[in-house]
Amino acid sequence: EGLMWANYFDATIVIFGLVDVLVQKVALPEE
């Protein structure tokens, strides 16, 4: 189960990273 949790944790980090990039593009539109 430990390995499964590790993979899930890594996937969560990647997802949050992508969301953070999208949020920055929306919050800071190109001028």
PDB file of C-alpha atoms in Angstrom:
ATOM      1  CA  GLU A   1       0.000   0.000   0.000  1.00  0.00           C
ATOM      2  CA  GLY A   2       2.944   2.284   0.636  1.00  0.00           C
ATOM      3  CA  LEU A   3       3.944   2.321  -3.026  1.00  0.00           C
ATOM      4  CA  MET A   4       0.362   3.002  -4.076  1.00  0.00           C
ATOM      5  CA  TRP A   5       0.179   6.016  -1.766  1.00  0.00           C
ATOM      6  CA  ALA A   6       3.532   7.262  -3.071  1.00  0.00           C
ATOM      7  CA  ASN A   7       2.307   7.147  -6.672  1.00  0.00           C
ATOM      8  CA  TYR A   8      -0.944   8.882  -5.708  1.00  0.00           C
ATOM      9  CA  PHE A   9       1.000  11.582  -3.860  1.00  0.00           C
ATOM     10  CA  ASP A  10       3.266  12.177  -6.878  1.00  0.00           C
ATOM     11  CA  ALA A  11       0.240  12.401  -9.181  1.00  0.00           C
ATOM     12  CA  THR A  12      -1.376  14.918  -6.836  1.00  0.00           C
ATOM     13  CA  ILE A  13       1.741  17.109  -6.911  1.00  0.00           C
ATOM     14  CA  VAL A  14       1.730  17.071 -10.722  1.00  0.00           C
ATOM     15  CA  ILE A  15      -1.978  17.950 -10.865  1.00  0.00           C
ATOM     16  CA  PHE A  16      -1.566  20.825  -8.402  1.00  0.00           C
ATOM     17  CA  GLY A  17       1.404  22.045 -10.435  1.00  0.00           C
ATOM     18  CA  LEU A  18      -0.669  22.144 -13.610  1.00  0.00           C
ATOM     19  CA  VAL A  19      -3.548  23.871 -11.819  1.00  0.00           C
ATOM     20  CA  ASP A  20      -1.151  26.464 -10.403  1.00  0.00           C
ATOM     21  CA  VAL A  21       0.099  27.286 -13.903  1.00  0.00           C
ATOM     22  CA  LEU A  22      -3.448  27.648 -15.235  1.00  0.00           C
ATOM     23  CA  VAL A  23      -4.437  29.865 -12.299  1.00  0.00           C
ATOM     24  CA  GLN A  24      -1.454  32.140 -12.882  1.00  0.00           C
ATOM     25  CA  LYS A  25      -2.373  32.513 -16.565  1.00  0.00           C
ATOM     26  CA  VAL A  26      -5.930  33.486 -15.623  1.00  0.00           C
ATOM     27  CA  ALA A  27      -4.968  35.720 -12.689  1.00  0.00           C
ATOM     28  CA  LEU A  28      -2.127  37.368 -14.611  1.00  0.00           C
ATOM     29  CA  PRO A  29      -3.333  37.788 -18.202  1.00  0.00           C
ATOM     30  CA  GLU A  30      -0.877  39.009 -20.789  1.00  0.00           C
ATOM     31  CA  GLU A  31      -0.988  42.761 -21.106  1.00  0.00           C
TER      32      GLU A  31
END
